[in-house]
């Protein structure tokens, strides 16, 4: 299949004619901001956070991993509270507002080996519980009653929220990204060094199917409840369907891009200084919204509704 081409002209501003609900939160690392966006990707609100890198939302607000700290922003009052951490490399939140984070340790002054990664559960008031330690873990995903940790060695550990181990597995190459699968207990895994593989794993962490992906891919955007997932690497964007079949392949200019969130009709792509929403209808892709003018985007999260 020859990839279709989309060349997008990124808008530098977006005029909002009326008050709109918040649909997304975007992390602009270089601008030291977390921004609220509406459905058209217009900026509604800016919250200053020093060097933010990750974000995850729940029905009560959002968590932001930043330089040396974990920040809690409650909604709708906007109350901000932070606690000190080392280097945070992964972040997730459950529906009740608990955060789960992977904290990379350094060698100085620690009994644990250098490179160990600590898994913490953090309450909304910032009380924390250590759930485990893993060598060079860098990926984390959550679903009700379970979480999955991925290591640079390719090893996987499925845990309960209290830290009890449910299953262990392994994939080829370092784990780059993890996500909740289409059904309870299933997981999406993006892994590999020289070549990148997308896999759907069952609740025992055994592969159901796999597909090759662009080598530069470091994120994935699953379609909720379906065996479909978006992956982007450099300027290529792929939609992989049930059984690993390639549903759509696109060449997108003004990159590189990463797949951030699947929407009802397409995908939101995250670029260094811009956001791009692609819409797919009847097998044809078009640009639905674009927004630029950012300094250096690092993460995008969907805002809780209701």
mmCIF file of C-alpha atoms in Angstrom:
data_model
loop_
_atom_site.group_PDB
_atom_site.id
_atom_site.type_symbol
_atom_site.label_atom_id
_atom_site.label_comp_id
_atom_site.label_asym_id
_atom_site.label_seq_id
_atom_site.Cartn_x
_atom_site.Cartn_y
_atom_site.Cartn_z
ATOM 1 C CA UNK A 1 0.000 0.000 0.000
ATOM 2 C CA UNK A 2 1.377 3.369 -0.992
ATOM 3 C CA UNK A 3 1.097 5.877 1.865
ATOM 4 C CA UNK A 4 -1.122 8.871 1.271
ATOM 5 C CA UNK A 5 0.401 12.316 1.820
ATOM 6 C CA UNK A 6 -0.900 15.078 4.059
ATOM 7 C CA UNK A 7 0.952 18.397 4.166
ATOM 8 C CA UNK A 8 -0.380 20.542 6.975
ATOM 9 C CA UNK A 9 -0.022 24.265 7.506
ATOM 10 C CA UNK A 10 0.040 24.752 11.268
ATOM 11 C CA UNK A 11 -2.052 27.598 12.585
ATOM 12 C CA UNK A 12 -0.268 29.930 14.978
ATOM 13 C CA UNK A 13 -3.392 31.062 16.756
ATOM 14 C CA UNK A 14 -6.997 29.999 17.212
ATOM 15 C CA UNK A 15 -9.762 32.477 17.973
ATOM 16 C CA UNK A 16 -12.390 31.208 20.391
ATOM 17 C CA UNK A 17 -15.723 32.924 19.909
ATOM 18 C CA UNK A 18 -17.383 31.635 23.072
ATOM 19 C CA UNK A 19 -16.660 29.773 26.280
ATOM 20 C CA UNK A 20 -16.084 26.080 25.610
ATOM 21 C CA UNK A 21 -15.515 23.081 27.876
ATOM 22 C CA UNK A 22 -11.995 21.771 28.389
ATOM 23 C CA UNK A 23 -11.342 18.683 26.234
ATOM 24 C CA UNK A 24 -7.567 18.246 26.500
ATOM 25 C CA UNK A 25 -4.574 19.145 28.638
ATOM 26 C CA UNK A 26 -1.266 19.661 26.863
ATOM 27 C CA UNK A 27 2.196 19.895 28.431
ATOM 28 C CA UNK A 28 4.552 22.526 27.007
ATOM 29 C CA UNK A 29 7.888 21.690 28.602
ATOM 30 C CA UNK A 30 9.950 24.595 27.263
ATOM 31 C CA UNK A 31 7.275 27.194 28.075
ATOM 32 C CA UNK A 32 6.842 25.882 31.670
ATOM 33 C CA UNK A 33 3.099 25.571 31.165
ATOM 34 C CA UNK A 34 0.220 23.139 31.212
ATOM 35 C CA UNK A 35 -2.537 24.352 28.908
ATOM 36 C CA UNK A 36 -6.250 23.547 28.740
ATOM 37 C CA UNK A 37 -7.624 23.193 25.200
ATOM 38 C CA UNK A 38 -11.138 23.020 23.799
ATOM 39 C CA UNK A 39 -12.382 20.637 21.093
ATOM 40 C CA UNK A 40 -10.932 22.869 18.363
ATOM 41 C CA UNK A 41 -7.539 22.907 20.138
ATOM 42 C CA UNK A 42 -7.932 26.550 21.194
ATOM 43 C CA UNK A 43 -6.134 27.506 24.423
ATOM 44 C CA UNK A 44 -8.605 28.155 27.263
ATOM 45 C CA UNK A 45 -6.309 28.269 30.289
ATOM 46 C CA UNK A 46 -2.607 28.290 31.171
ATOM 47 C CA UNK A 47 -1.179 26.906 34.417
ATOM 48 C CA UNK A 48 2.500 27.601 35.189
ATOM 49 C CA UNK A 49 4.505 24.455 36.060
ATOM 50 C CA UNK A 50 8.311 24.366 35.946
ATOM 51 C CA UNK A 51 9.548 21.947 33.259
ATOM 52 C CA UNK A 52 6.488 19.668 33.009
ATOM 53 C CA UNK A 53 7.024 16.410 31.114
ATOM 54 C CA UNK A 54 4.028 14.095 31.713
ATOM 55 C CA UNK A 55 0.322 14.462 32.495
ATOM 56 C CA UNK A 56 -2.539 12.155 33.439
ATOM 57 C CA UNK A 57 -6.138 13.070 34.246
ATOM 58 C CA UNK A 58 -8.928 11.716 36.424
ATOM 59 C CA UNK A 59 -12.448 12.866 37.258
ATOM 60 C CA UNK A 60 -11.174 15.165 40.034
ATOM 61 C CA UNK A 61 -8.337 16.910 38.174
ATOM 62 C CA UNK A 62 -4.906 16.091 36.815
ATOM 63 C CA UNK A 63 -1.416 15.035 37.808
ATOM 64 C CA UNK A 64 1.683 16.517 36.209
ATOM 65 C CA UNK A 65 5.204 15.106 36.442
ATOM 66 C CA UNK A 66 7.694 17.973 36.402
ATOM 67 C CA UNK A 67 11.315 18.704 37.248
ATOM 68 C CA UNK A 68 11.922 17.060 40.637
ATOM 69 C CA UNK A 69 8.284 17.011 41.706
ATOM 70 C CA UNK A 70 4.811 15.598 41.189
ATOM 71 C CA UNK A 71 2.108 18.258 40.888
ATOM 72 C CA UNK A 72 -1.600 17.787 41.655
ATOM 73 C CA UNK A 73 -4.073 20.273 40.089
ATOM 74 C CA UNK A 74 -7.624 19.897 41.394
ATOM 75 C CA UNK A 75 -10.591 20.941 39.296
ATOM 76 C CA UNK A 76 -12.588 23.067 39.064
ATOM 77 C CA UNK A 77 -11.054 25.195 41.831
ATOM 78 C CA UNK A 78 -7.545 25.007 40.319
ATOM 79 C CA UNK A 79 -5.835 24.262 43.651
ATOM 80 C CA UNK A 80 -2.198 23.225 43.083
ATOM 81 C CA UNK A 81 -0.105 21.084 45.419
ATOM 82 C CA UNK A 82 3.305 19.477 44.783
ATOM 83 C CA UNK A 83 5.579 16.918 46.419
ATOM 84 C CA UNK A 84 9.264 16.219 45.807
ATOM 85 C CA UNK A 85 10.372 13.324 43.618
ATOM 86 C CA UNK A 86 13.427 12.388 41.606
ATOM 87 C CA UNK A 87 13.274 11.831 37.852
ATOM 88 C CA UNK A 88 9.758 10.661 36.956
ATOM 89 C CA UNK A 89 9.708 8.563 33.790
ATOM 90 C CA UNK A 90 6.084 7.352 33.707
ATOM 91 C CA UNK A 91 2.765 8.496 35.161
ATOM 92 C CA UNK A 92 -0.797 7.230 35.276
ATOM 93 C CA UNK A 93 -3.934 8.009 37.289
ATOM 94 C CA UNK A 94 -6.974 5.938 38.194
ATOM 95 C CA UNK A 95 -10.533 7.270 38.149
ATOM 96 C CA UNK A 96 -10.487 8.135 41.864
ATOM 97 C CA UNK A 97 -7.448 10.397 41.612
ATOM 98 C CA UNK A 98 -4.635 8.132 42.775
ATOM 99 C CA UNK A 99 -1.420 8.534 40.795
ATOM 100 C CA UNK A 100 1.017 5.758 39.954
ATOM 101 C CA UNK A 101 4.523 6.879 39.029
ATOM 102 C CA UNK A 102 7.868 5.367 38.087
ATOM 103 C CA UNK A 103 10.766 7.236 39.719
ATOM 104 C CA UNK A 104 14.256 6.628 38.319
ATOM 105 C CA UNK A 105 16.931 6.423 41.004
ATOM 106 C CA UNK A 106 20.530 7.653 40.871
ATOM 107 C CA UNK A 107 23.555 5.964 42.432
ATOM 108 C CA UNK A 108 24.437 8.569 45.061
ATOM 109 C CA UNK A 109 23.527 7.801 48.657
ATOM 110 C CA UNK A 110 21.228 4.864 47.882
ATOM 111 C CA UNK A 111 21.329 1.247 48.980
ATOM 112 C CA UNK A 112 19.548 0.170 45.796
ATOM 113 C CA UNK A 113 21.576 -0.346 42.609
ATOM 114 C CA UNK A 114 21.902 2.592 40.243
ATOM 115 C CA UNK A 115 19.240 2.433 37.550
ATOM 116 C CA UNK A 116 16.542 0.962 39.802
ATOM 117 C CA UNK A 117 13.106 2.422 39.187
ATOM 118 C CA UNK A 118 10.629 2.741 42.052
ATOM 119 C CA UNK A 119 6.893 2.290 41.565
ATOM 120 C CA UNK A 120 4.840 4.547 43.856
ATOM 121 C CA UNK A 121 1.123 4.921 44.517
ATOM 122 C CA UNK A 122 0.363 8.541 45.458
ATOM 123 C CA UNK A 123 -2.901 9.720 47.027
ATOM 124 C CA UNK A 124 -4.511 13.064 46.192
ATOM 125 C CA UNK A 125 -3.092 14.497 49.440
ATOM 126 C CA UNK A 126 0.377 13.262 48.293
ATOM 127 C CA UNK A 127 0.690 10.414 50.782
ATOM 128 C CA UNK A 128 2.740 7.777 48.981
ATOM 129 C CA UNK A 129 3.188 4.010 49.153
ATOM 130 C CA UNK A 130 6.115 2.135 47.608
ATOM 131 C CA UNK A 131 4.801 -0.792 45.543
ATOM 132 C CA UNK A 132 8.046 -2.176 44.133
ATOM 133 C CA UNK A 133 11.431 -1.635 42.513
ATOM 134 C CA UNK A 134 12.363 -2.607 38.958
ATOM 135 C CA UNK A 135 15.642 -2.382 37.004
ATOM 136 C CA UNK A 136 15.395 0.311 34.305
ATOM 137 C CA UNK A 137 11.596 0.421 34.056
ATOM 138 C CA UNK A 138 10.307 3.137 31.776
ATOM 139 C CA UNK A 139 6.701 2.392 30.766
ATOM 140 C CA UNK A 140 3.481 2.166 32.770
ATOM 141 C CA UNK A 141 -0.200 1.611 31.974
ATOM 142 C CA UNK A 142 -3.345 1.325 34.116
ATOM 143 C CA UNK A 143 -6.757 -0.268 33.918
ATOM 144 C CA UNK A 144 -9.289 -0.960 36.702
ATOM 145 C CA UNK A 145 -7.700 -3.264 39.255
ATOM 146 C CA UNK A 146 -4.447 -3.788 37.320
ATOM 147 C CA UNK A 147 -1.328 -1.979 36.203
ATOM 148 C CA UNK A 148 1.513 -2.989 33.900
ATOM 149 C CA UNK A 149 5.191 -2.039 34.165
ATOM 150 C CA UNK A 150 7.562 -2.373 31.194
ATOM 151 C CA UNK A 151 11.366 -2.648 31.453
ATOM 152 C CA UNK A 152 14.254 -1.849 29.119
ATOM 153 C CA UNK A 153 15.077 -5.579 29.114
ATOM 154 C CA UNK A 154 11.678 -6.363 27.556
ATOM 155 C CA UNK A 155 10.291 -7.819 30.788
ATOM 156 C CA UNK A 156 6.724 -7.022 31.857
ATOM 157 C CA UNK A 157 5.067 -7.166 35.282
ATOM 158 C CA UNK A 158 1.304 -7.016 35.809
ATOM 159 C CA UNK A 159 0.394 -5.886 39.327
ATOM 160 C CA UNK A 160 -2.579 -5.141 41.500
ATOM 161 C CA UNK A 161 -2.841 -1.547 42.772
ATOM 162 C CA UNK A 162 -1.441 -2.772 46.121
ATOM 163 C CA UNK A 163 1.731 -4.091 44.436
ATOM 164 C CA UNK A 164 0.879 -7.811 44.362
ATOM 165 C CA UNK A 165 2.213 -9.498 41.218
ATOM 166 C CA UNK A 166 -0.453 -10.975 38.936
ATOM 167 C CA UNK A 167 1.618 -12.076 35.933
ATOM 168 C CA UNK A 168 5.075 -11.793 34.393
ATOM 169 C CA UNK A 169 5.944 -11.705 30.703
ATOM 170 C CA UNK A 170 8.554 -10.709 28.185
ATOM 171 C CA UNK A 171 8.738 -9.137 24.741
ATOM 172 C CA UNK A 172 11.656 -8.695 22.356
ATOM 173 C CA UNK A 173 13.649 -5.511 22.924
ATOM 174 C CA UNK A 174 13.047 -2.605 25.304
ATOM 175 C CA UNK A 175 9.455 -1.643 26.128
ATOM 176 C CA UNK A 176 8.760 1.780 24.621
ATOM 177 C CA UNK A 177 5.061 2.302 25.454
ATOM 178 C CA UNK A 178 2.128 0.547 27.112
ATOM 179 C CA UNK A 179 -1.628 1.108 27.025
ATOM 180 C CA UNK A 180 -4.914 -0.409 28.220
ATOM 181 C CA UNK A 181 -6.126 -3.025 25.722
ATOM 182 C CA UNK A 182 -9.600 -3.257 24.162
ATOM 183 C CA UNK A 183 -10.899 -5.673 26.824
ATOM 184 C CA UNK A 184 -10.346 -6.047 30.576
ATOM 185 C CA UNK A 185 -6.927 -7.538 31.303
ATOM 186 C CA UNK A 186 -5.546 -6.946 27.781
ATOM 187 C CA UNK A 187 -2.630 -4.641 27.005
ATOM 188 C CA UNK A 188 -1.059 -2.879 24.044
ATOM 189 C CA UNK A 189 2.756 -3.005 23.989
ATOM 190 C CA UNK A 190 5.167 -1.118 21.734
ATOM 191 C CA UNK A 191 8.650 -2.607 21.992
ATOM 192 C CA UNK A 192 11.907 -3.154 20.151
ATOM 193 C CA UNK A 193 15.343 -1.667 19.533
ATOM 194 C CA UNK A 194 16.338 -1.835 15.852
ATOM 195 C CA UNK A 195 12.822 -2.729 14.719
ATOM 196 C CA UNK A 196 9.610 -1.803 16.536
ATOM 197 C CA UNK A 197 6.785 -4.249 17.163
ATOM 198 C CA UNK A 198 3.208 -3.554 18.240
ATOM 199 C CA UNK A 199 1.603 -6.389 20.213
ATOM 200 C CA UNK A 200 -1.743 -7.065 21.826
ATOM 201 C CA UNK A 201 -1.286 -9.171 24.984
ATOM 202 C CA UNK A 202 -3.886 -11.162 26.900
ATOM 203 C CA UNK A 203 -4.333 -11.029 30.678
ATOM 204 C CA UNK A 204 -1.516 -13.594 31.132
ATOM 205 C CA UNK A 205 0.794 -11.342 29.054
ATOM 206 C CA UNK A 206 0.867 -13.804 26.145
ATOM 207 C CA UNK A 207 0.722 -12.217 22.648
ATOM 208 C CA UNK A 208 -2.554 -12.436 20.734
ATOM 209 C CA UNK A 209 -1.065 -10.836 17.603
ATOM 210 C CA UNK A 210 1.706 -8.477 16.547
ATOM 211 C CA UNK A 211 2.569 -6.056 13.740
ATOM 212 C CA UNK A 212 5.683 -4.197 12.569
ATOM 213 C CA UNK A 213 5.748 -0.411 13.135
ATOM 214 C CA UNK A 214 7.946 2.561 12.148
ATOM 215 C CA UNK A 215 11.341 2.461 13.875
ATOM 216 C CA UNK A 216 10.964 5.932 15.375
ATOM 217 C CA UNK A 217 7.689 5.166 17.154
ATOM 218 C CA UNK A 218 7.689 5.783 20.922
ATOM 219 C CA UNK A 219 3.953 6.190 21.628
ATOM 220 C CA UNK A 220 0.645 4.629 20.685
ATOM 221 C CA UNK A 221 -2.985 5.759 20.701
ATOM 222 C CA UNK A 222 -5.516 2.912 21.018
ATOM 223 C CA UNK A 223 -9.152 3.236 19.936
ATOM 224 C CA UNK A 224 -11.173 2.525 23.069
ATOM 225 C CA UNK A 225 -12.868 -0.864 23.080
ATOM 226 C CA UNK A 226 -11.527 -1.880 19.656
ATOM 227 C CA UNK A 227 -8.565 -3.866 18.338
ATOM 228 C CA UNK A 228 -7.348 -0.750 16.512
ATOM 229 C CA UNK A 229 -4.417 1.463 17.418
ATOM 230 C CA UNK A 230 -2.584 4.462 15.936
ATOM 231 C CA UNK A 231 1.218 4.617 15.837
ATOM 232 C CA UNK A 232 3.469 7.354 14.409
ATOM 233 C CA UNK A 233 7.184 7.455 13.701
ATOM 234 C CA UNK A 234 8.960 10.483 12.235
ATOM 235 C CA UNK A 235 6.552 11.559 9.450
ATOM 236 C CA UNK A 236 4.663 8.248 9.037
ATOM 237 C CA UNK A 237 1.326 7.538 10.711
ATOM 238 C CA UNK A 238 -0.228 4.065 10.773
ATOM 239 C CA UNK A 239 -3.578 2.694 11.905
ATOM 240 C CA UNK A 240 -3.287 -1.027 12.696
ATOM 241 C CA UNK A 241 -6.472 -3.094 12.858
ATOM 242 C CA UNK A 242 -7.512 -6.489 14.213
ATOM 243 C CA UNK A 243 -4.902 -9.203 13.745
ATOM 244 C CA UNK A 244 -2.163 -6.703 12.843
ATOM 245 C CA UNK A 245 -3.652 -5.697 9.495
ATOM 246 C CA UNK A 246 -2.592 -2.278 8.201
ATOM 247 C CA UNK A 247 -5.789 -0.245 7.843
ATOM 248 C CA UNK A 248 -4.258 3.102 6.900
ATOM 249 C CA UNK A 249 -0.780 4.516 6.269
ATOM 250 C CA UNK A 250 -0.070 8.225 5.842
ATOM 251 C CA UNK A 251 2.898 10.481 5.233
ATOM 252 C CA UNK A 252 2.440 13.659 7.298
ATOM 253 C CA UNK A 253 4.700 16.682 6.831
ATOM 254 C CA UNK A 254 6.001 19.190 9.392
ATOM 255 C CA UNK A 255 7.079 16.468 11.837
ATOM 256 C CA UNK A 256 8.220 14.419 13.582
ATOM 257 C CA UNK A 257 4.909 13.427 15.158
ATOM 258 C CA UNK A 258 3.830 10.957 17.831
ATOM 259 C CA UNK A 259 0.376 9.420 18.225
ATOM 260 C CA UNK A 260 -1.095 11.001 21.358
ATOM 261 C CA UNK A 261 -4.843 10.238 21.544
ATOM 262 C CA UNK A 262 -7.358 8.398 19.390
ATOM 263 C CA UNK A 263 -10.583 10.322 18.759
ATOM 264 C CA UNK A 264 -14.008 9.133 17.619
ATOM 265 C CA UNK A 265 -13.057 9.618 13.986
ATOM 266 C CA UNK A 266 -9.254 9.754 13.863
ATOM 267 C CA UNK A 267 -6.204 10.650 15.898
ATOM 268 C CA UNK A 268 -4.470 13.569 17.599
ATOM 269 C CA UNK A 269 -0.762 13.833 16.779
ATOM 270 C CA UNK A 270 1.761 15.604 18.977
ATOM 271 C CA UNK A 271 4.624 17.482 17.322
ATOM 272 C CA UNK A 272 7.474 19.480 18.891
ATOM 273 C CA UNK A 273 5.579 22.768 18.602
ATOM 274 C CA UNK A 274 2.153 21.879 17.267
ATOM 275 C CA UNK A 275 -0.904 19.639 17.511
ATOM 276 C CA UNK A 276 -2.606 18.045 14.525
ATOM 277 C CA UNK A 277 -5.955 16.256 14.458
ATOM 278 C CA UNK A 278 -6.566 13.862 11.562
ATOM 279 C CA UNK A 279 -10.083 12.764 10.671
ATOM 280 C CA UNK A 280 -10.730 9.569 8.690
ATOM 281 C CA UNK A 281 -13.962 9.058 6.768
ATOM 282 C CA UNK A 282 -14.588 6.237 4.305
ATOM 283 C CA UNK A 283 -10.884 5.386 4.276
ATOM 284 C CA UNK A 284 -9.749 8.927 3.451
ATOM 285 C CA UNK A 285 -7.843 11.137 5.900
ATOM 286 C CA UNK A 286 -8.030 14.906 6.200
ATOM 287 C CA UNK A 287 -6.832 17.559 8.643
ATOM 288 C CA UNK A 288 -9.638 18.501 11.034
ATOM 289 C CA UNK A 289 -7.830 20.890 13.390
ATOM 290 C CA UNK A 290 -4.317 22.209 13.855
ATOM 291 C CA UNK A 291 -2.798 24.411 16.535
ATOM 292 C CA UNK A 292 0.763 25.666 16.779
ATOM 293 C CA UNK A 293 2.850 28.277 18.496
ATOM 294 C CA UNK A 294 3.954 25.977 21.328
ATOM 295 C CA UNK A 295 7.555 25.883 22.533
ATOM 296 C CA UNK A 296 8.202 22.137 23.013
ATOM 297 C CA UNK A 297 5.240 19.849 23.582
ATOM 298 C CA UNK A 298 5.850 16.788 25.744
ATOM 299 C CA UNK A 299 2.457 15.198 26.497
ATOM 300 C CA UNK A 300 -1.280 15.350 25.816
ATOM 301 C CA UNK A 301 -4.109 14.020 28.011
ATOM 302 C CA UNK A 302 -7.853 13.888 27.555
ATOM 303 C CA UNK A 303 -9.807 15.898 30.137
ATOM 304 C CA UNK A 304 -12.352 14.040 32.250
ATOM 305 C CA UNK A 305 -15.933 14.697 31.186
ATOM 306 C CA UNK A 306 -18.856 15.138 33.541
#
